[in-house]
Amino acid sequence: MTWLDQLLTTFYTAKWQVTADQAIYYREIVGNAFGLGSALFGLRRSAWAWPVGIVGNVLLFTVFMGQAVGNDQGTPLYGQAARQVFFLVASVYGWWRWNSNRRRTHGTAVTPHWASARQRLVYGTLALAALVLCFFVFRAVGAGFPVPWWYYLADSWIFVGSMLATFAMARGWVEFWLCWIAVDLVGVPELLHFGYYPSAILYAVYAAFVIWGFVVWLRISRTEERRPAAGEAAVAPA
């Protein structure tokens, strides 16, 4: 075993044994730290939000798979784990889109704006249909252990909401912050219920950053909306 293999193995298995039955893997803490870093870069409209988020996604995938991959932390949260896989795909798209925008505009990765009424209708309908579909699919697959019915609904909500939020972020829609609030309202209680305390705490911290990010992007979008009007007003007298 090389030193790198040993280092990775040590990091993968390192944990804090809170009680005899409850352990917290340091991967969960580090993965959420990268997730927080991604949110901060997103707030600043930096393309670094995407690669930083990818690192966190990989780590959190191994955490939320729980006992399914040998962790003794507890219950696998397949919806939480599945959304990390989607994040990887969406992050590549978002990274490409923001970098393309930056090259085209000579520095601006994304310009925050509201989605159109048609876009809201289309993607809102698709999200609702996906929520129902995921609920039945997740329930048919099963969790491999007894769970309440709301487990599948919560995981479906988190999975679909995360997909919509990530896509909206890549497109620069202000609504993506609101999507994250909706996800956190369900995700935090679920994580607490199943003992993923670091993730639950950090998701609660996310809520404060999400509200802040929404206010910042909202202000920018309003400024951008006023610019064309101001330009037209300046030209009109001539």
JSON list of C-alpha atoms in Angstrom, two decimals:
[
{"chain": "A", "resi": 1, "resn": "MET", "atom": "CA", "xyz": [0.00, 0.00, 0.00]},
{"chain": "A", "resi": 2, "resn": "THR", "atom": "CA", "xyz": [1.42, 3.35, -1.04]},
{"chain": "A", "resi": 3, "resn": "TRP", "atom": "CA", "xyz": [1.36, 6.40, 1.22]},
{"chain": "A", "resi": 4, "resn": "LEU", "atom": "CA", "xyz": [-1.47, 7.86, -0.90]},
{"chain": "A", "resi": 5, "resn": "ASP", "atom": "CA", "xyz": [-3.58, 4.71, -0.51]},
{"chain": "A", "resi": 6, "resn": "GLN", "atom": "CA", "xyz": [-2.95, 4.74, 3.20]},
{"chain": "A", "resi": 7, "resn": "LEU", "atom": "CA", "xyz": [-3.86, 8.42, 3.46]},
{"chain": "A", "resi": 8, "resn": "LEU", "atom": "CA", "xyz": [-7.11, 7.95, 1.53]},
{"chain": "A", "resi": 9, "resn": "THR", "atom": "CA", "xyz": [-8.03, 4.85, 3.54]},
{"chain": "A", "resi": 10, "resn": "THR", "atom": "CA", "xyz": [-7.38, 6.66, 6.80]},
{"chain": "A", "resi": 11, "resn": "PHE", "atom": "CA", "xyz": [-9.48, 9.62, 5.70]},
{"chain": "A", "resi": 12, "resn": "TYR", "atom": "CA", "xyz": [-12.31, 7.35, 4.50]},
{"chain": "A", "resi": 13, "resn": "THR", "atom": "CA", "xyz": [-12.54, 5.44, 7.76]},
{"chain": "A", "resi": 14, "resn": "ALA", "atom": "CA", "xyz": [-11.83, 8.31, 10.18]},
{"chain": "A", "resi": 15, "resn": "LYS", "atom": "CA", "xyz": [-14.81, 9.02, 12.40]},
{"chain": "A", "resi": 16, "resn": "TRP", "atom": "CA", "xyz": [-15.92, 10.49, 15.67]},
{"chain": "A", "resi": 17, "resn": "GLN", "atom": "CA", "xyz": [-17.65, 7.89, 17.82]},
{"chain": "A", "resi": 18, "resn": "VAL", "atom": "CA", "xyz": [-20.27, 10.01, 19.53]},
{"chain": "A", "resi": 19, "resn": "THR", "atom": "CA", "xyz": [-22.00, 7.13, 21.31]},
{"chain": "A", "resi": 20, "resn": "ALA", "atom": "CA", "xyz": [-21.74, 3.36, 21.18]},
{"chain": "A", "resi": 21, "resn": "ASP", "atom": "CA", "xyz": [-24.30, 3.33, 18.35]},
{"chain": "A", "resi": 22, "resn": "GLN", "atom": "CA", "xyz": [-23.66, 6.67, 16.66]},
{"chain": "A", "resi": 23, "resn": "ALA", "atom": "CA", "xyz": [-20.59, 7.69, 14.66]},
{"chain": "A", "resi": 24, "resn": "ILE", "atom": "CA", "xyz": [-19.92, 10.78, 12.58]},
{"chain": "A", "resi": 25, "resn": "TYR", "atom": "CA", "xyz": [-17.50, 10.36, 9.70]},
{"chain": "A", "resi": 26, "resn": "TYR", "atom": "CA", "xyz": [-15.15, 13.25, 9.08]},
{"chain": "A", "resi": 27, "resn": "ARG", "atom": "CA", "xyz": [-15.98, 12.87, 5.39]},
{"chain": "A", "resi": 28, "resn": "GLU", "atom": "CA", "xyz": [-19.41, 14.28, 6.20]},
{"chain": "A", "resi": 29, "resn": "ILE", "atom": "CA", "xyz": [-17.92, 17.35, 7.85]},
{"chain": "A", "resi": 30, "resn": "VAL", "atom": "CA", "xyz": [-15.36, 17.96, 5.09]},
{"chain": "A", "resi": 31, "resn": "GLY", "atom": "CA", "xyz": [-17.89, 17.31, 2.32]},
{"chain": "A", "resi": 32, "resn": "ASN", "atom": "CA", "xyz": [-20.32, 19.82, 3.79]},
{"chain": "A", "resi": 33, "resn": "ALA", "atom": "CA", "xyz": [-17.50, 22.34, 4.19]},
{"chain": "A", "resi": 34, "resn": "PHE", "atom": "CA", "xyz": [-16.88, 22.10, 0.45]},
{"chain": "A", "resi": 35, "resn": "GLY", "atom": "CA", "xyz": [-20.62, 22.47, -0.09]},
{"chain": "A", "resi": 36, "resn": "LEU", "atom": "CA", "xyz": [-20.60, 25.66, 1.94]},
{"chain": "A", "resi": 37, "resn": "GLY", "atom": "CA", "xyz": [-17.62, 26.89, -0.06]},
{"chain": "A", "resi": 38, "resn": "SER", "atom": "CA", "xyz": [-19.55, 26.21, -3.26]},
{"chain": "A", "resi": 39, "resn": "ALA", "atom": "CA", "xyz": [-22.49, 28.27, -1.98]},
{"chain": "A", "resi": 40, "resn": "LEU", "atom": "CA", "xyz": [-20.18, 31.18, -1.14]},
{"chain": "A", "resi": 41, "resn": "PHE", "atom": "CA", "xyz": [-18.58, 31.09, -4.60]},
{"chain": "A", "resi": 42, "resn": "GLY", "atom": "CA", "xyz": [-22.07, 30.95, -6.10]},
{"chain": "A", "resi": 43, "resn": "LEU", "atom": "CA", "xyz": [-23.05, 34.01, -4.10]},
{"chain": "A", "resi": 44, "resn": "ARG", "atom": "CA", "xyz": [-20.06, 35.84, -5.59]},
{"chain": "A", "resi": 45, "resn": "ARG", "atom": "CA", "xyz": [-20.97, 34.49, -9.07]},
{"chain": "A", "resi": 46, "resn": "SER", "atom": "CA", "xyz": [-17.62, 32.76, -9.38]},
{"chain": "A", "resi": 47, "resn": "ALA", "atom": "CA", "xyz": [-17.26, 29.70, -11.63]},
{"chain": "A", "resi": 48, "resn": "TRP", "atom": "CA", "xyz": [-15.24, 28.10, -8.83]},
{"chain": "A", "resi": 49, "resn": "ALA", "atom": "CA", "xyz": [-18.61, 27.27, -7.24]},
{"chain": "A", "resi": 50, "resn": "TRP", "atom": "CA", "xyz": [-18.88, 24.25, -9.52]},
{"chain": "A", "resi": 51, "resn": "PRO", "atom": "CA", "xyz": [-15.54, 22.37, -9.07]},
{"chain": "A", "resi": 52, "resn": "VAL", "atom": "CA", "xyz": [-15.56, 23.07, -5.31]},
{"chain": "A", "resi": 53, "resn": "GLY", "atom": "CA", "xyz": [-19.07, 21.67, -5.15]},
{"chain": "A", "resi": 54, "resn": "ILE", "atom": "CA", "xyz": [-18.05, 18.54, -7.07]},
{"chain": "A", "resi": 55, "resn": "VAL", "atom": "CA", "xyz": [-15.52, 17.61, -4.39]},
{"chain": "A", "resi": 56, "resn": "GLY", "atom": "CA", "xyz": [-18.20, 17.95, -1.74]},
{"chain": "A", "resi": 57, "resn": "ASN", "atom": "CA", "xyz": [-20.64, 15.88, -3.82]},
{"chain": "A", "resi": 58, "resn": "VAL", "atom": "CA", "xyz": [-18.23, 12.95, -4.09]},
{"chain": "A", "resi": 59, "resn": "LEU", "atom": "CA", "xyz": [-17.58, 12.93, -0.35]},
{"chain": "A", "resi": 60, "resn": "LEU", "atom": "CA", "xyz": [-21.24, 13.26, 0.62]},
{"chain": "A", "resi": 61, "resn": "PHE", "atom": "CA", "xyz": [-22.26, 10.48, -1.76]},
{"chain": "A", "resi": 62, "resn": "THR", "atom": "CA", "xyz": [-20.09, 8.06, 0.20]},
{"chain": "A", "resi": 63, "resn": "VAL", "atom": "CA", "xyz": [-21.63, 9.36, 3.42]},
{"chain": "A", "resi": 64, "resn": "PHE", "atom": "CA", "xyz": [-25.32, 9.20, 2.52]},
{"chain": "A", "resi": 65, "resn": "MET", "atom": "CA", "xyz": [-25.01, 5.66, 1.17]},
{"chain": "A", "resi": 66, "resn": "GLY", "atom": "CA", "xyz": [-24.58, 4.75, 4.83]},
{"chain": "A", "resi": 67, "resn": "GLN", "atom": "CA", "xyz": [-24.69, 1.06, 5.64]},
{"chain": "A", "resi": 68, "resn": "ALA", "atom": "CA", "xyz": [-25.00, 0.22, 1.95]},
{"chain": "A", "resi": 69, "resn": "VAL", "atom": "CA", "xyz": [-21.26, 0.91, 1.54]},
{"chain": "A", "resi": 70, "resn": "GLY", "atom": "CA", "xyz": [-20.16, -0.35, 4.92]},
{"chain": "A", "resi": 71, "resn": "ASN", "atom": "CA", "xyz": [-20.54, 2.79, 7.01]},
{"chain": "A", "resi": 72, "resn": "ASP", "atom": "CA", "xyz": [-21.78, 2.14, 10.51]},
{"chain": "A", "resi": 73, "resn": "GLN", "atom": "CA", "xyz": [-23.17, 5.66, 10.65]},
{"chain": "A", "resi": 74, "resn": "GLY", "atom": "CA", "xyz": [-26.67, 4.47, 9.94]},
{"chain": "A", "resi": 75, "resn": "THR", "atom": "CA", "xyz": [-29.58, 4.60, 7.55]},
{"chain": "A", "resi": 76, "resn": "PRO", "atom": "CA", "xyz": [-28.80, 5.00, 3.84]},
{"chain": "A", "resi": 77, "resn": "LEU", "atom": "CA", "xyz": [-30.51, 8.06, 2.38]},
{"chain": "A", "resi": 78, "resn": "TYR", "atom": "CA", "xyz": [-30.75, 7.08, -1.26]},
{"chain": "A", "resi": 79, "resn": "GLY", "atom": "CA", "xyz": [-32.46, 10.30, -2.33]},
{"chain": "A", "resi": 80, "resn": "GLN", "atom": "CA", "xyz": [-29.71, 12.35, -0.71]},
{"chain": "A", "resi": 81, "resn": "ALA", "atom": "CA", "xyz": [-27.07, 10.11, -2.29]},
{"chain": "A", "resi": 82, "resn": "ALA", "atom": "CA", "xyz": [-28.72, 10.13, -5.73]},
{"chain": "A", "resi": 83, "resn": "ARG", "atom": "CA", "xyz": [-28.82, 13.90, -5.86]},
{"chain": "A", "resi": 84, "resn": "GLN", "atom": "CA", "xyz": [-25.03, 13.99, -5.36]},
{"chain": "A", "resi": 85, "resn": "VAL", "atom": "CA", "xyz": [-24.70, 12.03, -8.61]},
{"chain": "A", "resi": 86, "resn": "PHE", "atom": "CA", "xyz": [-26.95, 14.50, -10.38]},
{"chain": "A", "resi": 87, "resn": "PHE", "atom": "CA", "xyz": [-24.94, 17.37, -8.90]},
{"chain": "A", "resi": 88, "resn": "LEU", "atom": "CA", "xyz": [-21.83, 15.98, -10.59]},
{"chain": "A", "resi": 89, "resn": "VAL", "atom": "CA", "xyz": [-23.51, 16.06, -13.98]},
{"chain": "A", "resi": 90, "resn": "ALA", "atom": "CA", "xyz": [-25.21, 19.42, -13.42]},
{"chain": "A", "resi": 91, "resn": "SER", "atom": "CA", "xyz": [-21.99, 20.95, -12.08]},
{"chain": "A", "resi": 92, "resn": "VAL", "atom": "CA", "xyz": [-20.14, 20.08, -15.28]},
{"chain": "A", "resi": 93, "resn": "TYR", "atom": "CA", "xyz": [-22.91, 21.84, -17.23]},
{"chain": "A", "resi": 94, "resn": "GLY", "atom": "CA", "xyz": [-22.92, 24.83, -14.88]},
{"chain": "A", "resi": 95, "resn": "TRP", "atom": "CA", "xyz": [-19.13, 25.10, -14.95]},
{"chain": "A", "resi": 96, "resn": "TRP", "atom": "CA", "xyz": [-19.13, 25.04, -18.74]},
{"chain": "A", "resi": 97, "resn": "ARG", "atom": "CA", "xyz": [-21.98, 27.56, -19.00]},
{"chain": "A", "resi": 98, "resn": "TRP", "atom": "CA", "xyz": [-20.51, 30.06, -16.53]},
{"chain": "A", "resi": 99, "resn": "ASN", "atom": "CA", "xyz": [-17.06, 29.85, -18.12]},
{"chain": "A", "resi": 100, "resn": "SER", "atom": "CA", "xyz": [-18.61, 30.33, -21.57]},
{"chain": "A", "resi": 101, "resn": "ASN", "atom": "CA", "xyz": [-20.48, 33.38, -20.30]},
{"chain": "A", "resi": 102, "resn": "ARG", "atom": "CA", "xyz": [-17.30, 34.77, -18.76]},
{"chain": "A", "resi": 103, "resn": "ARG", "atom": "CA", "xyz": [-15.41, 34.47, -22.04]},
{"chain": "A", "resi": 104, "resn": "ARG", "atom": "CA", "xyz": [-18.27, 36.03, -24.00]},
{"chain": "A", "resi": 105, "resn": "THR", "atom": "CA", "xyz": [-18.81, 38.94, -21.59]},
{"chain": "A", "resi": 106, "resn": "HIS", "atom": "CA", "xyz": [-15.14, 39.40, -20.70]},
{"chain": "A", "resi": 107, "resn": "GLY", "atom": "CA", "xyz": [-15.49, 38.56, -17.03]},
{"chain": "A", "resi": 108, "resn": "THR", "atom": "CA", "xyz": [-19.15, 38.12, -16.02]},
{"chain": "A", "resi": 109, "resn": "ALA", "atom": "CA", "xyz": [-19.91, 34.45, -15.34]},
{"chain": "A", "resi": 110, "resn": "VAL", "atom": "CA", "xyz": [-23.64, 34.92, -14.84]},
{"chain": "A", "resi": 111, "resn": "THR", "atom": "CA", "xyz": [-26.16, 37.77, -14.74]},
{"chain": "A", "resi": 112, "resn": "PRO", "atom": "CA", "xyz": [-28.92, 37.06, -12.18]},
{"chain": "A", "resi": 113, "resn": "HIS", "atom": "CA", "xyz": [-32.45, 37.38, -13.55]},
{"chain": "A", "resi": 114, "resn": "TRP", "atom": "CA", "xyz": [-35.89, 35.96, -12.94]},
{"chain": "A", "resi": 115, "resn": "ALA", "atom": "CA", "xyz": [-37.15, 33.10, -15.06]},
{"chain": "A", "resi": 116, "resn": "SER", "atom": "CA", "xyz": [-39.95, 33.97, -17.45]},
{"chain": "A", "resi": 117, "resn": "ALA", "atom": "CA", "xyz": [-43.56, 33.02, -16.68]},
{"chain": "A", "resi": 118, "resn": "ARG", "atom": "CA", "xyz": [-43.40, 30.34, -19.38]},
{"chain": "A", "resi": 119, "resn": "GLN", "atom": "CA", "xyz": [-40.19, 28.87, -17.92]},
{"chain": "A", "resi": 120, "resn": "ARG", "atom": "CA", "xyz": [-41.74, 28.76, -14.46]},
{"chain": "A", "resi": 121, "resn": "LEU", "atom": "CA", "xyz": [-44.81, 26.98, -15.80]},
{"chain": "A", "resi": 122, "resn": "VAL", "atom": "CA", "xyz": [-42.83, 24.45, -17.82]},
{"chain": "A", "resi": 123, "resn": "TYR", "atom": "CA", "xyz": [-40.20, 23.60, -15.22]},
{"chain": "A", "resi": 124, "resn": "GLY", "atom": "CA", "xyz": [-42.67, 23.76, -12.33]},
{"chain": "A", "resi": 125, "resn": "THR", "atom": "CA", "xyz": [-44.91, 21.23, -14.08]},
{"chain": "A", "resi": 126, "resn": "LEU", "atom": "CA", "xyz": [-41.95, 18.99, -14.89]},
{"chain": "A", "resi": 127, "resn": "ALA", "atom": "CA", "xyz": [-40.76, 19.18, -11.28]},
{"chain": "A", "resi": 128, "resn": "LEU", "atom": "CA", "xyz": [-44.19, 18.21, -9.94]},
{"chain": "A", "resi": 129, "resn": "ALA", "atom": "CA", "xyz": [-44.38, 15.25, -12.34]},
{"chain": "A", "resi": 130, "resn": "ALA", "atom": "CA", "xyz": [-40.83, 14.21, -11.37]},
{"chain": "A", "resi": 131, "resn": "LEU", "atom": "CA", "xyz": [-41.75, 14.43, -7.68]},
{"chain": "A", "resi": 132, "resn": "VAL", "atom": "CA", "xyz": [-44.66, 12.01, -8.12]},
{"chain": "A", "resi": 133, "resn": "LEU", "atom": "CA", "xyz": [-42.58, 9.69, -10.31]},
{"chain": "A", "resi": 134, "resn": "CYS", "atom": "CA", "xyz": [-39.65, 9.61, -7.89]},
{"chain": "A", "resi": 135, "resn": "PHE", "atom": "CA", "xyz": [-41.96, 8.91, -4.96]},
{"chain": "A", "resi": 136, "resn": "PHE", "atom": "CA", "xyz": [-43.33, 5.76, -6.59]},
{"chain": "A", "resi": 137, "resn": "VAL", "atom": "CA", "xyz": [-39.93, 4.69, -7.94]},
{"chain": "A", "resi": 138, "resn": "PHE", "atom": "CA", "xyz": [-38.17, 5.17, -4.59]},
{"chain": "A", "resi": 139, "resn": "ARG", "atom": "CA", "xyz": [-40.97, 3.34, -2.78]},
{"chain": "A", "resi": 140, "resn": "ALA", "atom": "CA", "xyz": [-40.89, 0.47, -5.31]},
{"chain": "A", "resi": 141, "resn": "VAL", "atom": "CA", "xyz": [-37.11, 0.12, -4.93]},
{"chain": "A", "resi": 142, "resn": "GLY", "atom": "CA", "xyz": [-37.41, 0.27, -1.16]},
{"chain": "A", "resi": 143, "resn": "ALA", "atom": "CA", "xyz": [-34.91, 1.32, 1.44]},
{"chain": "A", "resi": 144, "resn": "GLY", "atom": "CA", "xyz": [-33.90, -2.16, 2.57]},
{"chain": "A", "resi": 145, "resn": "PHE", "atom": "CA", "xyz": [-35.21, -1.49, 6.08]},
{"chain": "A", "resi": 146, "resn": "PRO", "atom": "CA", "xyz": [-38.48, -0.37, 7.65]},
{"chain": "A", "resi": 147, "resn": "VAL", "atom": "CA", "xyz": [-39.16, 3.33, 7.05]},
{"chain": "A", "resi": 148, "resn": "PRO", "atom": "CA", "xyz": [-42.24, 5.55, 7.37]},
{"chain": "A", "resi": 149, "resn": "TRP", "atom": "CA", "xyz": [-44.10, 6.49, 4.19]},
{"chain": "A", "resi": 150, "resn": "TRP", "atom": "CA", "xyz": [-42.87, 10.09, 4.34]},
{"chain": "A", "resi": 151, "resn": "TYR", "atom": "CA", "xyz": [-39.27, 8.89, 3.94]},
{"chain": "A", "resi": 152, "resn": "TYR", "atom": "CA", "xyz": [-39.85, 8.37, 0.20]},
{"chain": "A", "resi": 153, "resn": "LEU", "atom": "CA", "xyz": [-41.73, 11.63, -0.20]},
{"chain": "A", "resi": 154, "resn": "ALA", "atom": "CA", "xyz": [-39.02, 13.59, 1.62]},
{"chain": "A", "resi": 155, "resn": "ASP", "atom": "CA", "xyz": [-36.25, 11.99, -0.44]},
{"chain": "A", "resi": 156, "resn": "SER", "atom": "CA", "xyz": [-38.20, 12.68, -3.64]},
{"chain": "A", "resi": 157, "resn": "TRP", "atom": "CA", "xyz": [-38.73, 16.33, -2.65]},
{"chain": "A", "resi": 158, "resn": "ILE", "atom": "CA", "xyz": [-35.05, 16.77, -1.84]},
{"chain": "A", "resi": 159, "resn": "PHE", "atom": "CA", "xyz": [-33.90, 15.02, -5.01]},
{"chain": "A", "resi": 160, "resn": "VAL", "atom": "CA", "xyz": [-36.20, 16.89, -7.43]},
{"chain": "A", "resi": 161, "resn": "GLY", "atom": "CA", "xyz": [-35.79, 20.23, -5.64]},
{"chain": "A", "resi": 162, "resn": "SER", "atom": "CA", "xyz": [-32.02, 19.92, -5.78]},
{"chain": "A", "resi": 163, "resn": "MET", "atom": "CA", "xyz": [-32.11, 19.14, -9.51]},
{"chain": "A", "resi": 164, "resn": "LEU", "atom": "CA", "xyz": [-34.29, 22.17, -10.17]},
{"chain": "A", "resi": 165, "resn": "ALA", "atom": "CA", "xyz": [-32.16, 24.45, -7.97]},
{"chain": "A", "resi": 166, "resn": "THR", "atom": "CA", "xyz": [-28.89, 23.39, -9.61]},
{"chain": "A", "resi": 167, "resn": "PHE", "atom": "CA", "xyz": [-30.27, 23.82, -13.13]},
{"chain": "A", "resi": 168, "resn": "ALA", "atom": "CA", "xyz": [-31.70, 27.24, -12.20]},
{"chain": "A", "resi": 169, "resn": "MET", "atom": "CA", "xyz": [-28.35, 28.29, -10.74]},
{"chain": "A", "resi": 170, "resn": "ALA", "atom": "CA", "xyz": [-26.58, 27.34, -13.97]},
{"chain": "A", "resi": 171, "resn": "ARG", "atom": "CA", "xyz": [-29.10, 29.45, -15.91]},
{"chain": "A", "resi": 172, "resn": "GLY", "atom": "CA", "xyz": [-28.69, 32.38, -13.53]},
{"chain": "A", "resi": 173, "resn": "TRP", "atom": "CA", "xyz": [-32.29, 32.38, -12.30]},
{"chain": "A", "resi": 174, "resn": "VAL", "atom": "CA", "xyz": [-32.87, 34.17, -9.00]},
{"chain": "A", "resi": 175, "resn": "GLU", "atom": "CA", "xyz": [-35.43, 31.48, -8.13]},
{"chain": "A", "resi": 176, "resn": "PHE", "atom": "CA", "xyz": [-32.68, 28.94, -7.49]},
{"chain": "A", "resi": 177, "resn": "TRP", "atom": "CA", "xyz": [-32.17, 30.37, -4.00]},
{"chain": "A", "resi": 178, "resn": "LEU", "atom": "CA", "xyz": [-35.87, 29.85, -3.24]},
{"chain": "A", "resi": 179, "resn": "CYS", "atom": "CA", "xyz": [-35.59, 26.25, -4.44]},
{"chain": "A", "resi": 180, "resn": "TRP", "atom": "CA", "xyz": [-32.80, 25.65, -1.93]},
{"chain": "A", "resi": 181, "resn": "ILE", "atom": "CA", "xyz": [-34.93, 27.07, 0.89]},
{"chain": "A", "resi": 182, "resn": "ALA", "atom": "CA", "xyz": [-37.70, 24.61, -0.04]},
{"chain": "A", "resi": 183, "resn": "VAL", "atom": "CA", "xyz": [-35.17, 21.75, -0.05]},
{"chain": "A", "resi": 184, "resn": "ASP", "atom": "CA", "xyz": [-33.70, 22.72, 3.32]},
{"chain": "A", "resi": 185, "resn": "LEU", "atom": "CA", "xyz": [-37.13, 22.92, 4.95]},
{"chain": "A", "resi": 186, "resn": "VAL", "atom": "CA", "xyz": [-37.48, 19.19, 4.33]},
{"chain": "A", "resi": 187, "resn": "GLY", "atom": "CA", "xyz": [-33.83, 18.14, 4.30]},
{"chain": "A", "resi": 188, "resn": "VAL", "atom": "CA", "xyz": [-32.84, 19.42, 7.74]},
{"chain": "A", "resi": 189, "resn": "PRO", "atom": "CA", "xyz": [-35.60, 17.57, 9.68]},
{"chain": "A", "resi": 190, "resn": "GLU", "atom": "CA", "xyz": [-34.91, 14.38, 7.71]},
{"chain": "A", "resi": 191, "resn": "LEU", "atom": "CA", "xyz": [-31.18, 14.51, 8.42]},
{"chain": "A", "resi": 192, "resn": "LEU", "atom": "CA", "xyz": [-31.83, 15.11, 12.12]},
{"chain": "A", "resi": 193, "resn": "HIS", "atom": "CA", "xyz": [-34.27, 12.22, 12.24]},
{"chain": "A", "resi": 194, "resn": "PHE", "atom": "CA", "xyz": [-31.75, 9.77, 10.78]},
{"chain": "A", "resi": 195, "resn": "GLY", "atom": "CA", "xyz": [-28.75, 11.03, 12.76]},
{"chain": "A", "resi": 196, "resn": "TYR", "atom": "CA", "xyz": [-26.76, 12.91, 10.11]},
{"chain": "A", "resi": 197, "resn": "TYR", "atom": "CA", "xyz": [-26.11, 15.76, 12.53]},
{"chain": "A", "resi": 198, "resn": "PRO", "atom": "CA", "xyz": [-23.18, 17.59, 10.83]},
{"chain": "A", "resi": 199, "resn": "SER", "atom": "CA", "xyz": [-25.13, 17.74, 7.56]},
{"chain": "A", "resi": 200, "resn": "ALA", "atom": "CA", "xyz": [-28.28, 18.89, 9.36]},
{"chain": "A", "resi": 201, "resn": "ILE", "atom": "CA", "xyz": [-26.41, 21.66, 11.17]},
{"chain": "A", "resi": 202, "resn": "LEU", "atom": "CA", "xyz": [-24.61, 22.81, 8.04]},
{"chain": "A", "resi": 203, "resn": "TYR", "atom": "CA", "xyz": [-27.82, 22.73, 6.02]},
{"chain": "A", "resi": 204, "resn": "ALA", "atom": "CA", "xyz": [-29.35, 24.99, 8.65]},
{"chain": "A", "resi": 205, "resn": "VAL", "atom": "CA", "xyz": [-26.37, 27.31, 8.23]},
{"chain": "A", "resi": 206, "resn": "TYR", "atom": "CA", "xyz": [-26.94, 27.13, 4.48]},
{"chain": "A", "resi": 207, "resn": "ALA", "atom": "CA", "xyz": [-30.39, 28.59, 5.06]},
{"chain": "A", "resi": 208, "resn": "ALA", "atom": "CA", "xyz": [-28.85, 31.85, 6.31]},
{"chain": "A", "resi": 209, "resn": "PHE", "atom": "CA", "xyz": [-26.51, 32.02, 3.31]},
{"chain": "A", "resi": 210, "resn": "VAL", "atom": "CA", "xyz": [-29.36, 31.15, 0.95]},
{"chain": "A", "resi": 211, "resn": "ILE", "atom": "CA", "xyz": [-31.47, 34.04, 2.25]},
{"chain": "A", "resi": 212, "resn": "TRP", "atom": "CA", "xyz": [-28.46, 36.34, 1.96]},
{"chain": "A", "resi": 213, "resn": "GLY", "atom": "CA", "xyz": [-27.70, 35.07, -1.53]},
{"chain": "A", "resi": 214, "resn": "PHE", "atom": "CA", "xyz": [-31.30, 35.59, -2.59]},
{"chain": "A", "resi": 215, "resn": "VAL", "atom": "CA", "xyz": [-31.20, 39.22, -1.43]},
{"chain": "A", "resi": 216, "resn": "VAL", "atom": "CA", "xyz": [-27.87, 39.85, -3.22]},
{"chain": "A", "resi": 217, "resn": "TRP", "atom": "CA", "xyz": [-29.01, 38.28, -6.50]},
{"chain": "A", "resi": 218, "resn": "LEU", "atom": "CA", "xyz": [-32.35, 40.05, -6.27]},
{"chain": "A", "resi": 219, "resn": "ARG", "atom": "CA", "xyz": [-30.61, 43.42, -5.99]},
{"chain": "A", "resi": 220, "resn": "ILE", "atom": "CA", "xyz": [-28.35, 42.62, -8.94]},
{"chain": "A", "resi": 221, "resn": "SER", "atom": "CA", "xyz": [-31.30, 41.50, -11.07]},
{"chain": "A", "resi": 222, "resn": "ARG", "atom": "CA", "xyz": [-33.15, 44.74, -10.33]},
{"chain": "A", "resi": 223, "resn": "THR", "atom": "CA", "xyz": [-30.07, 46.77, -11.24]},
{"chain": "A", "resi": 224, "resn": "GLU", "atom": "CA", "xyz": [-29.73, 44.88, -14.52]},
{"chain": "A", "resi": 225, "resn": "GLU", "atom": "CA", "xyz": [-33.41, 45.43, -15.30]},
{"chain": "A", "resi": 226, "resn": "ARG", "atom": "CA", "xyz": [-33.06, 49.18, -14.85]},
{"chain": "A", "resi": 227, "resn": "ARG", "atom": "CA", "xyz": [-30.00, 49.53, -17.08]},
{"chain": "A", "resi": 228, "resn": "PRO", "atom": "CA", "xyz": [-31.77, 49.18, -20.46]},
{"chain": "A", "resi": 229, "resn": "ALA", "atom": "CA", "xyz": [-34.50, 51.59, -19.34]},
{"chain": "A", "resi": 230, "resn": "ALA", "atom": "CA", "xyz": [-31.91, 54.13, -18.23]},
{"chain": "A", "resi": 231, "resn": "GLY", "atom": "CA", "xyz": [-30.09, 53.78, -21.53]},
{"chain": "A", "resi": 232, "resn": "GLU", "atom": "CA", "xyz": [-33.28, 54.30, -23.52]},
{"chain": "A", "resi": 233, "resn": "ALA", "atom": "CA", "xyz": [-34.14, 57.36, -21.45]},
{"chain": "A", "resi": 234, "resn": "ALA", "atom": "CA", "xyz": [-30.73, 58.84, -22.13]},
{"chain": "A", "resi": 235, "resn": "VAL", "atom": "CA", "xyz": [-31.06, 58.31, -25.87]},
{"chain": "A", "resi": 236, "resn": "ALA", "atom": "CA", "xyz": [-34.70, 59.42, -26.21]},
{"chain": "A", "resi": 237, "resn": "PRO", "atom": "CA", "xyz": [-34.09, 63.22, -26.00]},
{"chain": "A", "resi": 238, "resn": "ALA", "atom": "CA", "xyz": [-31.57, 63.08, -28.81]}
]
